[in-house]
Short mmCIF file of C-alpha atoms and ligand atoms in Angstrom, two decimals:
data_model
loop_
_atom_site.label_atom_id
_atom_site.label_comp_id
_atom_site.label_asym_id
_atom_site.label_seq_id
_atom_site.Cartn_x
_atom_site.Cartn_y
_atom_site.Cartn_z
CA MET A 25 -21.01 -5.57 30.74
CA THR A 26 -18.85 -2.56 29.95
CA THR A 27 -20.35 -0.16 27.42
CA LEU A 28 -18.53 1.81 24.78
CA ALA A 29 -19.30 5.02 26.66
CA GLN A 30 -17.75 3.62 29.85
CA ARG A 31 -14.61 2.47 28.04
CA LEU A 32 -14.31 5.83 26.32
CA ALA A 33 -14.59 7.64 29.65
CA LEU A 34 -11.79 5.50 31.12
CA LEU A 35 -9.66 6.05 28.05
CA GLN A 36 -10.20 9.80 28.07
CA ASN A 37 -9.21 9.81 31.71
CA ARG A 38 -5.93 8.05 30.86
CA ILE A 39 -5.24 10.55 28.06
CA GLU A 40 -6.06 13.55 30.26
CA THR A 41 -3.87 12.30 33.10
CA SER A 42 -0.93 11.71 30.75
CA CYS A 43 -1.30 15.10 29.11
CA ALA A 44 -1.50 16.83 32.48
CA SER A 45 1.56 15.10 33.92
CA ASN A 46 3.63 15.84 30.81
CA ALA A 47 2.53 19.44 30.31
CA ARG A 48 0.88 18.57 27.01
CA ALA A 49 -2.30 20.22 25.74
CA LEU A 50 -5.20 17.79 25.45
CA GLY A 51 -5.92 19.15 21.97
CA ASP A 52 -2.46 18.12 20.77
CA VAL A 53 -3.16 14.41 21.07
CA GLN A 54 -5.58 13.05 18.48
CA LEU A 55 -7.34 9.81 19.36
CA ILE A 56 -7.71 7.35 16.49
CA GLY A 57 -10.16 4.57 17.21
CA VAL A 58 -8.71 1.40 15.71
CA SER A 59 -11.81 -0.35 14.44
CA LYS A 60 -10.40 -3.47 12.76
CA PHE A 61 -12.66 -6.49 13.35
CA GLN A 62 -15.32 -4.22 14.85
CA ALA A 63 -18.75 -3.97 13.24
CA ALA A 64 -19.82 -0.87 11.33
CA GLN A 65 -22.64 -0.35 13.79
CA TYR A 66 -20.15 -0.15 16.63
CA VAL A 67 -18.11 2.46 14.77
CA ILE A 68 -21.27 4.51 14.24
CA GLU A 69 -21.92 4.28 17.97
CA ALA A 70 -18.38 5.53 18.66
CA SER A 71 -18.85 8.41 16.23
CA LYS A 72 -21.99 9.44 18.11
CA LEU A 73 -19.85 9.65 21.24
CA GLY A 74 -17.59 12.12 19.46
CA ILE A 75 -14.85 9.95 17.92
CA THR A 76 -14.04 11.44 14.52
CA ASP A 77 -10.99 9.43 13.42
CA PHE A 78 -10.81 5.70 12.77
CA GLY A 79 -7.95 3.41 11.81
CA GLU A 80 -8.23 0.24 9.75
CA ASN A 81 -5.64 -2.41 8.84
CA TYR A 82 -7.37 -4.65 6.31
CA LEU A 83 -8.44 -3.09 3.06
CA GLN A 84 -11.44 -5.21 2.08
CA GLU A 85 -12.91 -4.98 5.55
CA ALA A 86 -12.24 -1.25 5.68
CA LEU A 87 -13.81 -0.44 2.31
CA LEU A 88 -16.98 -2.28 3.17
CA LYS A 89 -17.18 -0.53 6.53
CA ILE A 90 -16.48 2.96 5.17
CA ASP A 91 -19.19 2.41 2.56
CA THR A 92 -21.72 0.97 5.02
CA ILE A 93 -21.21 3.83 7.45
CA GLY A 94 -21.31 6.43 4.67
CA ASP A 95 -20.42 9.35 6.93
CA LYS A 96 -18.29 11.84 4.99
CA THR A 97 -17.42 13.77 8.13
CA LEU A 98 -15.29 10.93 9.51
CA THR A 99 -11.54 10.77 8.94
CA TRP A 100 -10.14 7.38 7.91
CA HIS A 101 -6.57 6.28 8.57
CA PHE A 102 -4.98 3.32 6.83
CA ILE A 103 -2.64 1.62 9.31
CA GLY A 104 -2.08 -1.80 7.73
CA SER A 105 0.64 -3.09 5.48
CA ILE A 106 0.34 -1.85 1.89
CA GLN A 107 0.37 -4.07 -1.18
CA SER A 108 1.49 -2.09 -4.20
CA ASN A 109 -1.50 -3.18 -6.31
CA LYS A 110 -3.86 -1.66 -3.71
CA THR A 111 -2.48 1.87 -3.64
CA ARG A 112 -5.18 3.36 -5.88
CA VAL A 113 -8.08 2.35 -3.71
CA ILE A 114 -6.16 3.37 -0.57
CA ALA A 115 -5.49 6.82 -2.04
CA GLU A 116 -9.16 7.15 -3.00
CA SER A 117 -10.73 5.95 0.22
CA PHE A 118 -8.51 7.20 3.06
CA ASN A 119 -7.49 10.60 4.38
CA TRP A 120 -4.29 9.41 6.02
CA VAL A 121 -1.83 6.57 5.35
CA HIS A 122 0.43 5.77 8.31
CA THR A 123 2.37 2.85 6.88
CA VAL A 124 4.41 4.20 3.98
CA ASP A 125 7.87 2.64 4.12
CA ARG A 126 9.23 2.68 0.58
CA LEU A 127 9.48 5.13 -2.28
CA LYS A 128 7.63 2.99 -4.81
CA ILE A 129 4.51 2.92 -2.62
CA ALA A 130 4.68 6.68 -2.05
CA GLN A 131 5.06 7.33 -5.78
CA ARG A 132 2.04 5.19 -6.59
CA LEU A 133 -0.07 6.84 -3.90
CA SER A 134 0.86 10.26 -5.24
CA LYS A 135 0.17 9.33 -8.86
CA GLN A 136 -3.14 7.61 -8.12
CA CYS A 137 -4.48 10.09 -5.60
CA PRO A 138 -7.59 11.87 -6.92
CA SER A 139 -6.60 15.34 -8.18
CA ASN A 140 -9.02 17.10 -5.84
CA LYS A 141 -7.37 15.85 -2.69
CA GLU A 142 -4.08 15.71 -0.87
CA LEU A 143 -3.23 12.52 0.96
CA ASN A 144 -1.64 12.85 4.39
CA VAL A 145 1.13 10.32 4.80
CA LEU A 146 3.42 9.18 7.57
CA LEU A 147 6.63 7.26 7.21
CA GLN A 148 6.57 4.08 9.25
CA VAL A 149 9.86 3.61 11.06
CA ASN A 150 11.10 0.27 12.36
CA ILE A 151 12.96 1.73 15.30
CA ASP A 152 13.95 -1.61 16.84
CA ASN A 153 14.88 -3.26 13.50
CA ASP A 154 12.38 -6.05 14.05
CA PRO A 155 12.38 -8.27 10.91
CA ASN A 156 8.77 -9.31 11.63
CA LYS A 157 7.26 -5.92 10.93
CA GLY A 158 7.28 -3.25 8.27
CA GLY A 159 8.88 0.14 8.42
CA VAL A 160 12.06 1.75 7.23
CA SER A 161 15.23 1.65 9.34
CA SER A 162 16.15 4.86 11.14
CA GLU A 163 19.27 5.14 8.97
CA ALA A 164 17.25 5.14 5.75
CA CYS A 165 14.65 7.69 6.91
CA ALA A 166 16.34 10.91 5.85
CA ASP A 167 16.69 9.89 2.19
CA LEU A 168 13.12 8.70 2.04
CA VAL A 169 11.78 11.85 3.69
CA SER A 170 13.52 14.09 1.19
CA GLN A 171 12.27 11.99 -1.76
CA ILE A 172 8.68 11.63 -0.57
CA SER A 173 8.39 15.29 0.31
CA LYS A 174 8.79 16.13 -3.40
CA LEU A 175 5.76 14.08 -4.50
CA PRO A 176 2.95 16.42 -5.56
CA GLN A 177 -0.21 14.82 -4.16
CA LEU A 178 1.21 13.75 -0.82
CA LYS A 179 1.49 15.76 2.34
CA LEU A 180 4.24 14.17 4.39
CA ARG A 181 3.29 14.84 7.99
CA GLY A 182 5.73 12.84 10.13
CA LEU A 183 6.49 9.40 11.52
CA MET A 184 4.55 6.37 12.68
CA ALA A 185 5.96 3.61 14.85
CA ILE A 186 4.89 0.28 16.28
CA LEU A 187 7.24 -1.06 18.93
CA SER A 188 8.30 -4.67 19.30
CA GLN A 189 7.12 -6.52 22.39
CA ASP A 190 10.58 -6.50 23.94
CA THR A 191 11.30 -2.80 23.43
CA ASP A 192 10.80 -0.63 26.50
CA PRO A 193 8.17 1.88 25.34
CA ARG A 194 9.75 4.65 27.36
CA VAL A 195 13.02 4.27 25.47
CA GLY A 196 11.48 3.31 22.12
CA TYR A 197 9.09 6.24 21.85
CA GLU A 198 11.76 8.74 22.96
CA THR A 199 13.98 7.41 20.17
CA VAL A 200 11.21 7.92 17.60
CA ALA A 201 10.56 11.45 18.87
CA GLN A 202 14.27 12.27 18.66
CA LEU A 203 14.41 10.99 15.08
CA HIS A 204 11.32 13.06 14.24
CA ARG A 205 13.08 16.20 15.50
CA GLU A 206 16.25 15.44 13.53
CA LEU A 207 14.43 14.68 10.29
CA LYS A 208 12.78 18.08 10.19
CA GLU A 209 16.13 19.46 8.99
CA THR A 210 16.03 17.26 5.87
CA LEU A 211 12.88 19.02 4.64
CA SER A 212 12.99 22.25 2.70
CA PRO A 213 11.93 25.16 4.94
CA GLU A 214 8.58 25.67 3.21
CA LEU A 215 7.58 22.05 3.98
CA ARG A 216 8.61 22.05 7.63
CA PRO A 217 5.30 23.30 9.03
CA ASN A 218 3.64 20.13 7.66
CA TRP A 219 6.03 17.96 9.66
CA ASP A 220 3.81 17.96 12.73
CA THR A 221 2.72 14.38 13.40
CA LEU A 222 3.98 11.49 15.50
CA SER A 223 1.65 8.48 15.40
CA MET A 224 2.59 6.18 18.25
CA GLY A 225 1.02 4.56 21.27
CA MET A 226 -1.66 1.87 21.58
CA THR A 227 -3.80 0.47 24.39
CA GLN A 228 -0.95 -0.83 26.51
CA ASP A 229 1.57 2.00 26.13
CA LEU A 230 -0.25 5.21 25.29
CA GLU A 231 1.04 6.92 28.44
CA GLN A 232 4.68 6.45 27.42
CA ALA A 233 3.86 7.61 23.88
CA ILE A 234 2.18 10.79 25.12
CA ALA A 235 5.11 11.45 27.45
CA ALA A 236 7.48 11.20 24.48
CA GLY A 237 5.40 13.56 22.32
CA ALA A 238 2.87 11.48 20.36
CA THR A 239 0.34 13.63 18.49
CA MET A 240 -1.78 10.67 17.39
CA ILE A 241 -2.49 7.58 19.45
CA ARG A 242 -4.04 4.51 17.82
CA VAL A 243 -6.27 2.76 20.31
CA GLY A 244 -8.34 -0.34 19.65
CA THR A 245 -8.90 -2.57 22.67
CA ALA A 246 -9.23 0.14 25.33
CA LEU A 247 -11.99 1.75 23.27
CA PHE A 248 -13.88 -1.08 21.60
CA GLY A 249 -13.00 -3.96 23.91
CA PRO A 250 -11.35 -7.21 22.83
CA ARG A 251 -11.43 -8.06 19.13
CA GLU A 252 -13.31 -11.17 17.97
C1 LIG B 5 -4.41 -3.09 16.07
C2 LIG B 5 -3.52 -1.91 16.00
C3 LIG B 5 -3.59 -0.88 16.96
C4 LIG B 5 -4.48 -0.92 18.18
O1 LIG B 5 -4.04 -1.87 19.10
P1 LIG B 5 -4.70 -1.99 20.56
O2 LIG B 5 -3.64 -2.68 21.35
O3 LIG B 5 -5.94 -2.79 20.42
O4 LIG B 5 -4.95 -0.61 21.06
C5 LIG B 5 -2.78 0.24 16.77
N1 LIG B 5 -1.95 0.34 15.72
C6 LIG B 5 -1.84 -0.63 14.79
C7 LIG B 5 -0.91 -0.45 13.66
C8 LIG B 5 -2.62 -1.78 14.91
O5 LIG B 5 -2.48 -2.74 13.99
#
């Protein structure tokens, strides 16, 4: 049986190798452990091995887990699709939201975010125009970036992408990185330093994502093993 510590060691080796061969600093790539369908106890075990950031897709499951674990030092990332009637609890319970793809959702998150915190958000981009997944088209990104960047409680940090099965990750992630560079110009100069995040890369393609410039990789299977 493979243990969590063994999987983590293999994963860290993959990340280190990719960073080294692409002249990227190890500290510039944040690992997010995607813990959907994994038990709270397993997440606690991962946190004891040094994982600080966790990603969850399903709200009810996530809320229960965050509460059970009760560790305020952990950083929680919402990476699932967002229903507009759930924005309040998302804004209250998470530190980051990766899956913002329309203005209405961003406005609600900003309005409902507790006044003592700033919510980090990423715009999810549907780079391959796959109708089966969320995300804004590349063409619509610039308008949305300029609108969202004006919302008071949100800190717009960059882009998130999930690639379709039939998109070559080498090409797909380069396209996202290129868009990320171009969009910086749509922000007012004082907001540009916040535009520092590219969330892309999962178990099967994290190498290509790191090569293209990912600053956050979202890894489930390679860390926790297969999901139930
Ligand atoms: C499940 C999921 C992941 C992790 O996928 P793995 O292939 O298990 O690494 C990453 N990002 C999102 C948005 C997910 O839903």
